[in-house]
CSV table of C-alpha atoms and ligand atoms in Angstrom, one decimal:
chain,number,residue,atom,x,y,z
A,38,MET,CA,7.3,-7.2,14.8
A,39,THR,CA,6.1,-4.7,12.1
A,40,GLU,CA,7.2,-5.9,8.6
A,41,VAL,CA,8.7,-2.8,6.5
A,42,VAL,CA,9.7,-3.6,2.8
A,43,VAL,CA,12.1,-1.1,1.4
A,44,ILE,CA,12.6,-0.6,-2.2
A,45,GLU,CA,14.9,2.0,-3.3
A,46,GLY,CA,14.4,1.6,-6.9
A,47,ASP,CA,16.3,3.7,-9.4
A,48,GLY,CA,18.1,6.9,-9.4
A,49,ILE,CA,17.6,9.2,-6.4
A,50,GLY,CA,15.2,6.4,-4.8
A,51,ARG,CA,18.9,5.0,-3.8
A,52,GLU,CA,19.9,8.2,-2.1
A,53,VAL,CA,16.6,9.4,-0.3
A,54,VAL,CA,15.3,6.1,0.6
A,55,PRO,CA,18.2,5.2,2.7
A,56,ALA,CA,18.0,8.4,4.4
A,57,ALA,CA,14.5,7.9,5.2
A,58,VAL,CA,15.1,4.6,6.6
A,59,ARG,CA,17.8,5.8,8.9
A,60,VAL,CA,15.3,8.0,10.2
A,61,LEU,CA,12.8,5.2,10.6
A,62,LYS,CA,15.4,3.1,12.4
A,63,THR,CA,16.0,5.8,15.0
A,64,VAL,CA,12.4,6.5,16.2
A,65,GLY,CA,11.2,3.1,15.5
A,66,ASN,CA,13.0,1.6,18.7
A,67,GLY,CA,13.6,-1.9,17.4
A,68,LEU,CA,10.0,-1.9,16.4
A,69,PHE,CA,10.3,-2.4,12.7
A,70,GLU,CA,12.2,-5.7,11.0
A,71,PHE,CA,13.3,-4.1,7.7
A,72,SER,CA,13.5,-6.4,4.4
A,73,HIS,CA,14.8,-5.0,1.2
A,74,ALA,CA,13.2,-5.6,-2.4
A,75,GLU,CA,13.9,-4.8,-5.9
A,76,ALA,CA,12.0,-3.0,-8.5
A,77,GLY,CA,12.5,-0.6,-11.0
A,78,ASP,CA,14.9,-0.2,-14.6
A,79,ALA,CA,17.7,-1.9,-12.9
A,80,VAL,CA,16.3,-4.8,-12.1
A,81,ALA,CA,14.3,-5.1,-15.3
A,82,GLU,CA,17.9,-4.6,-17.4
A,83,ARG,CA,19.4,-7.2,-15.4
A,84,THR,CA,16.5,-10.0,-15.4
A,85,GLY,CA,14.2,-8.5,-17.7
A,86,ASP,CA,11.7,-7.9,-15.2
A,87,PRO,CA,10.9,-4.4,-13.3
A,88,LEU,CA,9.1,-6.2,-10.7
A,89,PRO,CA,10.2,-9.7,-9.7
A,90,ASP,CA,7.4,-12.0,-8.0
A,91,GLU,CA,9.0,-12.0,-4.9
A,92,THR,CA,9.2,-8.1,-4.5
A,93,TYR,CA,5.4,-8.2,-5.1
A,94,ARG,CA,4.7,-11.0,-2.5
A,95,MET,CA,7.1,-9.6,0.1
A,96,VAL,CA,5.1,-6.0,-0.4
A,97,ALA,CA,1.6,-7.7,-0.4
A,98,ASP,CA,2.5,-9.7,3.0
A,99,ALA,CA,3.9,-6.7,4.8
A,100,ASP,CA,2.5,-4.3,7.1
A,101,ALA,CA,3.8,-1.3,5.4
A,102,THR,CA,6.4,-0.3,2.5
A,103,LEU,CA,8.5,2.6,2.1
A,104,PHE,CA,9.3,3.1,-1.8
A,105,GLY,CA,11.8,5.3,-3.7
A,106,ALA,CA,11.1,5.8,-7.4
A,107,ALA,CA,11.5,4.1,-10.4
A,108,GLY,CA,12.8,5.4,-13.7
A,109,GLU,CA,11.2,4.6,-17.2
A,110,THR,CA,9.3,1.5,-15.6
A,111,ALA,CA,7.4,3.4,-13.0
A,112,ALA,CA,4.3,2.5,-14.4
A,113,ASP,CA,4.8,-1.2,-14.6
A,114,VAL,CA,6.1,-0.8,-10.9
A,115,ILE,CA,3.9,1.5,-9.0
A,116,LEU,CA,0.5,0.5,-10.1
A,117,PRO,CA,0.9,-3.4,-9.3
A,118,LEU,CA,2.5,-2.4,-6.0
A,119,ARG,CA,-0.5,-0.1,-5.5
A,120,GLU,CA,-2.7,-3.3,-6.0
A,121,ALA,CA,-0.5,-5.2,-4.0
A,122,VAL,CA,-1.0,-3.4,-0.8
A,123,GLY,CA,-4.7,-2.9,-1.5
A,124,SER,CA,-4.7,0.6,-1.9
A,125,PHE,CA,-8.0,2.5,-2.7
A,126,VAL,CA,-6.5,5.9,-1.7
A,127,ASN,CA,-3.5,8.1,-2.5
A,128,VAL,CA,-3.0,10.7,0.2
A,129,ARG,CA,-0.7,13.5,-1.0
A,130,PRO,CA,-0.4,16.7,1.3
A,131,ALA,CA,1.5,20.0,-0.1
A,132,ARG,CA,2.2,22.5,2.3
A,133,ALA,CA,4.6,25.2,2.3
A,134,TYR,CA,7.1,25.0,5.2
A,135,PRO,CA,8.2,28.3,6.8
A,136,GLY,CA,11.9,28.9,5.4
A,137,VAL,CA,11.4,27.4,2.4
A,138,ASP,CA,10.8,29.9,-0.8
A,139,ALA,CA,7.7,28.9,-1.9
A,140,LEU,CA,5.7,30.7,-4.8
A,141,ARG,CA,2.6,30.3,-2.6
A,142,PRO,CA,3.5,30.4,1.3
A,143,GLU,CA,0.0,29.7,2.4
A,144,THR,CA,-0.7,26.6,0.4
A,145,ASP,CA,-1.5,23.7,3.0
A,146,LEU,CA,-3.9,21.0,1.2
A,147,VAL,CA,-4.0,17.2,1.1
A,148,PHE,CA,-5.2,15.6,-2.0
A,149,LEU,CA,-6.9,12.4,-1.4
A,150,ARG,CA,-6.8,10.5,-4.8
A,151,GLU,CA,-8.6,7.8,-6.1
A,152,ASN,CA,-5.9,5.3,-6.4
A,153,THR,CA,-7.0,2.1,-8.6
A,154,GLU,CA,-9.0,3.0,-11.6
A,155,GLY,CA,-10.0,6.1,-13.8
A,156,VAL,CA,-7.7,6.4,-16.9
A,157,TYR,CA,-4.9,4.7,-15.0
A,158,ALA,CA,-6.6,1.3,-15.0
A,159,GLY,CA,-4.8,0.5,-18.3
A,160,HIS,CA,-7.2,0.1,-20.8
A,161,GLU,CA,-5.4,1.3,-23.7
A,162,ASP,CA,-5.6,-0.1,-27.4
A,163,ARG,CA,-4.2,0.5,-30.5
A,164,LEU,CA,-7.0,-0.1,-32.8
A,165,SER,CA,-5.6,1.2,-36.3
A,166,ALA,CA,-2.2,2.5,-37.8
A,167,ASP,CA,-4.0,6.0,-37.0
A,168,LEU,CA,-6.3,5.3,-33.9
A,169,SER,CA,-5.8,4.6,-30.4
A,170,THR,CA,-8.2,4.6,-27.4
A,171,LEU,CA,-8.3,4.8,-23.8
A,172,THR,CA,-11.3,3.3,-21.7
A,173,ARG,CA,-11.7,4.9,-18.4
A,174,VAL,CA,-13.0,2.8,-15.5
A,175,VAL,CA,-15.1,4.4,-12.8
A,176,THR,CA,-17.1,2.5,-10.3
A,177,THR,CA,-19.7,3.5,-7.8
A,178,SER,CA,-17.6,1.2,-5.2
A,179,ALA,CA,-14.2,2.6,-5.4
A,180,SER,CA,-16.0,5.9,-5.5
A,181,GLU,CA,-17.8,5.3,-2.2
A,182,ARG,CA,-14.7,3.9,-0.6
A,183,LEU,CA,-12.9,7.2,-1.4
A,184,ALA,CA,-15.7,9.3,-0.2
A,185,GLU,CA,-15.8,7.3,3.1
A,186,PHE,CA,-12.0,7.6,3.8
A,187,ALA,CA,-12.1,11.2,3.1
A,188,CYS,CA,-15.1,11.7,5.2
A,189,GLU,CA,-13.0,10.2,8.1
A,190,TYR,CA,-10.1,12.0,7.1
A,191,VAL,CA,-11.9,15.3,7.5
A,192,THR,CA,-13.6,14.3,11.0
A,193,ASP,CA,-10.6,13.2,12.3
A,194,ARG,CA,-8.8,16.7,11.8
A,195,GLY,CA,-11.6,18.6,13.3
A,196,LEU,CA,-12.8,20.0,9.8
A,197,ASP,CA,-16.0,19.7,8.5
A,198,LYS,CA,-15.9,19.9,4.8
A,199,PHE,CA,-14.1,19.0,1.7
A,200,HIS,CA,-13.7,19.7,-2.0
A,201,VAL,CA,-14.4,17.5,-5.0
A,202,ALA,CA,-12.6,18.2,-8.2
A,203,HIS,CA,-13.9,16.6,-11.1
A,204,LYS,CA,-15.2,17.2,-14.8
A,205,ALA,CA,-18.6,15.7,-14.8
A,206,ASN,CA,-20.1,18.6,-17.0
A,207,VAL,CA,-18.0,16.9,-19.7
A,208,MET,CA,-17.6,13.4,-18.7
A,209,ARG,CA,-20.9,13.2,-17.7
A,210,GLU,CA,-20.8,9.1,-17.1
A,211,THR,CA,-17.6,8.5,-15.4
A,212,ASP,CA,-17.3,11.6,-13.7
A,213,GLY,CA,-20.9,12.1,-13.1
A,214,ARG,CA,-21.0,8.6,-11.3
A,215,PHE,CA,-18.0,9.7,-9.4
A,216,ARG,CA,-19.4,12.9,-8.4
A,217,GLU,CA,-22.7,11.5,-7.3
A,218,ALA,CA,-21.0,8.4,-5.3
A,219,VAL,CA,-18.9,11.1,-3.4
A,220,LEU,CA,-21.6,13.3,-2.7
A,221,GLU,CA,-24.0,11.0,-1.6
A,222,ILE,CA,-21.6,9.3,0.9
A,223,ALA,CA,-20.6,13.1,2.3
A,224,GLU,CA,-24.3,13.6,2.8
A,225,GLN,CA,-24.8,10.2,4.5
A,226,ARG,CA,-22.1,11.2,6.7
A,227,GLY,CA,-22.8,14.9,7.7
A,228,VAL,CA,-19.8,16.3,5.9
A,229,GLU,CA,-20.2,19.5,3.8
A,230,THR,CA,-18.8,19.3,0.5
A,231,GLU,CA,-17.6,22.0,-2.5
A,232,GLU,CA,-17.5,20.8,-6.0
A,233,VAL,CA,-15.0,22.6,-8.2
A,234,LEU,CA,-14.5,21.9,-11.7
A,235,MET,CA,-11.1,20.4,-12.3
A,236,ASP,CA,-9.5,23.0,-14.7
A,237,ALA,CA,-11.1,25.7,-12.9
A,238,PHE,CA,-9.6,24.3,-9.5
A,239,ALA,CA,-6.1,24.7,-11.6
A,240,THR,CA,-6.9,28.1,-11.7
A,241,GLU,CA,-8.3,28.8,-8.2
A,242,LEU,CA,-5.7,26.8,-6.1
A,243,PRO,CA,-2.7,29.0,-7.3
A,244,LEU,CA,-4.8,32.1,-6.9
A,245,ASP,CA,-6.2,31.4,-3.6
A,246,PRO,CA,-4.8,28.2,-1.9
A,247,LYS,CA,-6.1,29.1,1.7
A,248,ARG,CA,-9.5,28.1,0.3
A,249,PHE,CA,-8.5,24.3,0.1
A,250,ASP,CA,-8.1,22.1,2.7
A,251,VAL,CA,-8.6,18.8,1.8
A,252,VAL,CA,-9.4,18.1,-2.3
A,253,VAL,CA,-11.0,14.3,-3.3
A,254,THR,CA,-10.1,13.7,-7.1
A,255,PRO,CA,-10.3,11.3,-9.5
A,256,ASN,CA,-7.0,9.2,-10.6
A,257,LEU,CA,-5.2,11.1,-13.3
A,258,ALA,CA,-6.6,14.6,-11.8
A,259,GLY,CA,-5.0,14.2,-8.4
A,260,ASP,CA,-1.6,13.1,-9.8
A,261,VAL,CA,-1.7,16.5,-11.8
A,262,LEU,CA,-3.3,18.9,-9.7
A,263,SER,CA,-0.9,17.5,-7.0
A,264,ASP,CA,2.0,18.3,-8.8
A,265,LEU,CA,0.5,21.9,-9.8
A,266,ALA,CA,0.3,22.2,-5.8
A,267,ALA,CA,4.1,21.1,-5.5
A,268,GLY,CA,5.2,23.8,-7.7
A,269,LEU,CA,3.1,26.2,-5.5
A,270,VAL,CA,5.0,25.1,-2.2
A,271,GLY,CA,8.5,24.8,-3.3
A,272,GLY,CA,9.2,21.8,-5.6
A,273,LEU,CA,8.8,18.1,-5.7
A,274,GLY,CA,11.5,17.6,-3.3
A,275,LEU,CA,9.2,18.1,-0.6
A,276,LEU,CA,5.9,16.1,-1.7
A,277,PRO,CA,5.2,12.9,0.6
A,278,SER,CA,2.5,10.3,-0.2
A,279,ALA,CA,0.6,7.4,1.2
A,280,ASN,CA,-1.2,4.8,-0.8
A,281,VAL,CA,-3.4,3.6,1.8
A,282,GLY,CA,-5.3,0.2,2.2
A,283,ASP,CA,-6.8,-1.7,5.0
A,284,ASP,CA,-4.1,-3.2,6.7
A,285,ASN,CA,-1.1,-2.4,4.4
A,286,GLY,CA,0.2,0.9,3.0
A,287,LEU,CA,3.1,1.9,0.3
A,288,PHE,CA,4.4,5.2,1.2
A,289,GLU,CA,6.5,7.0,-1.2
A,290,PRO,CA,7.8,10.6,-2.2
A,291,VAL,CA,5.7,12.1,-5.1
A,292,HIS,CA,8.8,12.5,-7.0
A,293,GLY,CA,10.8,10.4,-9.6
A,294,THR,CA,14.2,9.2,-10.1
A,295,ALA,CA,15.2,13.1,-11.0
A,296,PRO,CA,18.0,11.9,-13.5
A,297,ASP,CA,19.4,15.2,-13.8
A,298,ILE,CA,20.6,14.9,-10.4
A,299,ALA,CA,20.9,11.2,-9.5
A,300,GLY,CA,24.0,9.8,-8.1
A,301,ARG,CA,25.4,13.3,-6.9
A,302,GLY,CA,24.2,12.9,-3.2
A,303,ILE,CA,22.5,16.3,-3.4
A,304,ALA,CA,18.6,14.9,-3.7
A,305,ASN,CA,16.5,16.4,-1.2
A,306,PRO,CA,15.6,13.5,1.3
A,307,ALA,CA,12.6,15.5,2.7
A,308,ALA,CA,9.8,14.0,0.8
A,309,ALA,CA,11.0,10.6,1.7
A,310,ILE,CA,11.6,11.4,5.2
A,311,LEU,CA,7.7,13.1,5.2
A,312,SER,CA,6.7,9.8,3.5
A,313,ALA,CA,8.0,7.7,6.4
A,314,ALA,CA,6.3,9.9,9.1
A,315,MET,CA,3.4,8.8,7.1
A,316,LEU,CA,4.0,5.4,7.4
A,317,LEU,CA,4.7,5.9,11.0
A,318,GLU,CA,1.4,7.6,11.3
A,319,TYR,CA,-0.6,4.9,9.6
A,320,LEU,CA,1.2,2.1,11.6
A,321,GLY,CA,-0.4,4.1,14.8
A,322,LYS,CA,3.4,5.6,15.8
A,323,THR,CA,1.7,8.7,16.1
A,324,GLU,CA,4.4,10.4,18.6
A,325,ALA,CA,7.0,9.3,16.2
A,326,ALA,CA,5.5,10.8,13.3
A,327,THR,CA,4.9,14.1,14.8
A,328,SER,CA,8.6,14.0,15.8
A,329,VAL,CA,9.9,13.4,12.3
A,330,ARG,CA,7.7,15.8,10.9
A,331,ALA,CA,9.0,18.3,13.3
A,332,GLY,CA,12.6,17.5,12.8
A,333,VAL,CA,12.2,18.2,9.1
A,334,GLU,CA,10.0,21.6,9.5
A,335,ALA,CA,13.0,22.6,11.9
A,336,VAL,CA,15.8,21.9,9.3
A,337,LEU,CA,13.8,23.0,6.3
A,338,ALA,CA,13.6,26.5,8.6
A,339,ASP,CA,17.0,26.9,9.7
A,340,GLY,CA,19.2,24.7,7.5
A,341,PRO,CA,20.9,22.8,6.1
A,342,ARG,CA,19.5,22.6,2.9
A,343,THR,CA,19.6,20.8,-0.6
A,344,PRO,CA,20.6,23.1,-3.8
A,345,ASP,CA,16.7,22.8,-5.2
A,346,LEU,CA,16.0,24.7,-2.0
A,347,GLY,CA,19.0,27.3,-2.8
A,348,GLY,CA,21.2,25.6,-0.4
A,349,SER,CA,24.6,23.9,-0.8
A,350,ALA,CA,23.8,20.9,1.6
A,351,THR,CA,24.1,17.1,0.8
A,352,THR,CA,21.2,14.5,1.0
A,353,ASP,CA,23.2,13.1,4.1
A,354,GLU,CA,23.7,16.3,5.9
A,355,VAL,CA,20.1,17.2,5.6
A,356,THR,CA,19.2,13.6,7.1
A,357,ASP,CA,21.9,14.4,10.0
A,358,ALA,CA,20.6,17.7,10.8
A,359,VAL,CA,17.0,15.9,11.0
A,360,LEU,CA,18.6,13.3,13.3
A,361,ALA,CA,19.7,15.6,15.5
A,362,HIS,CA,16.2,16.8,16.2
A,363,LEU,CA,14.9,13.6,16.9
B,73,NAI,P1,11.0,13.6,-11.2
B,73,NAI,O1,10.6,13.9,-10.5
B,73,NAI,O2,12.4,12.6,-11.2
B,73,NAI,O3,12.1,15.3,-11.5
B,73,NAI,C1,11.5,16.3,-11.8
B,73,NAI,C2,12.3,17.7,-11.1
B,73,NAI,O4,12.5,17.7,-9.8
B,73,NAI,C3,13.8,17.1,-11.8
B,73,NAI,O5,14.5,18.5,-12.0
B,73,NAI,C4,14.4,16.7,-10.4
B,73,NAI,O6,15.6,17.0,-10.2
B,73,NAI,C5,13.5,17.4,-9.5
B,73,NAI,N1,13.5,16.6,-8.2
B,73,NAI,C6,12.7,15.8,-8.1
B,73,NAI,N2,12.7,14.9,-6.9
B,73,NAI,C7,13.8,16.0,-6.3
B,73,NAI,C8,14.4,15.7,-4.6
B,73,NAI,N3,13.8,14.9,-3.9
B,73,NAI,N4,15.5,16.6,-4.5
B,73,NAI,C9,16.0,17.6,-5.4
B,73,NAI,N5,15.2,17.9,-6.7
B,73,NAI,C10,14.2,16.6,-6.9
B,73,NAI,O7,10.5,14.0,-12.5
B,73,NAI,P2,10.5,13.5,-13.9
B,73,NAI,O8,12.0,14.2,-14.4
B,73,NAI,O9,9.4,13.8,-14.8
B,73,NAI,O10,10.8,11.9,-14.6
B,73,NAI,C11,12.3,11.3,-13.9
B,73,NAI,C12,11.9,9.9,-14.1
B,73,NAI,O11,11.1,9.2,-13.0
B,73,NAI,C13,11.3,9.3,-15.3
B,73,NAI,O12,11.7,8.3,-15.7
B,73,NAI,C14,9.7,8.9,-14.7
B,73,NAI,O13,9.0,7.6,-15.3
B,73,NAI,C15,10.0,8.8,-13.2
B,73,NAI,N6,9.1,9.0,-12.3
B,73,NAI,C16,8.6,8.0,-11.4
B,73,NAI,C17,7.7,7.9,-10.0
B,73,NAI,C18,7.6,6.8,-9.6
B,73,NAI,O14,8.2,5.8,-9.5
B,73,NAI,N7,6.7,7.2,-8.5
B,73,NAI,C19,7.1,9.2,-10.2
B,73,NAI,C20,7.3,10.2,-11.2
B,73,NAI,C21,8.6,9.8,-12.3
B,74,MG,MG1,2.9,12.2,-11.0
């Protein structure tokens, strides 16, 4: 039995994760054993701890976890959980779907974001009343591991190349190491690469999204640039992500708790359901993953749609429509 931990978290996590679980239960054919765990603001208010030890252990011991979002405590939850599953890459596809009013309908790319270090490694210090510092961590080993994943990723998809976004012209030591490690692995594997400075990328992506298929980035850059891509394809309600480790993974929508709409039952469940499709794919249930994606695509094309996409449907109505397609 494949063990899947479900963490709704806060805000719309409580609305979109149950939607995704309905989908997993429908296509999973009894293959999954679900257990529920708590993390985020709500459990922190009650117990003082946003990430109970039990949750960490359950996630570390499971085959995969489906996570919604945490509010103010997001960093205290999501960073350790990525570590719990041994994740070294955050896979973030950003794709414009037919029927969705996207700024750039030709956008279809995937970010492969380094997921363990960079400026998110947590080494911040307050040195005086006036001065704070942040230590950026970059290792050759983590960069190489990301590059190996990227090479496999493009090869599996019949592509022959990926882009590497960095700023090694300024951060010569840290991004220099990142760049060198990634380029060297790609060369060894016979995969072509194209370098792009990350600030230039932020201009080039909206101007000509067709240029990019797979983009390898350091941690913070991948976070920011994938949100930029979200803006091009119709909003955060559409972007799934996978935190991939060797034998465990954590799957979550890119969006947060959306306090402005939480509790109203109108959150777009597409990002969470597409995250569930990534979970299925990771667990080798390729057919089920394809079917879920097709269901979401059909509903995005024909409706019903939630208000973020200009419709007036509820989360449940959209989920029912996806289920009807499976
Ligand atoms: P957010 O993603 O929660 O919301 C940004 C905007 O997108 C809002 O207008 C929201 O209504 C809309 N939106 C997001 N997901 C949507 C969906 N599924 N359907 C329809 N509309 C959607 O980002 P924000 O506002 O910056 O952060 C809110 C809270 O979420 C903060 O406390 C933040 O710390 C947390 N957060 C947690 C993350 C995580 O747990 N991985 C990631 C990002 C933010
Ligand atoms: Mg983010």
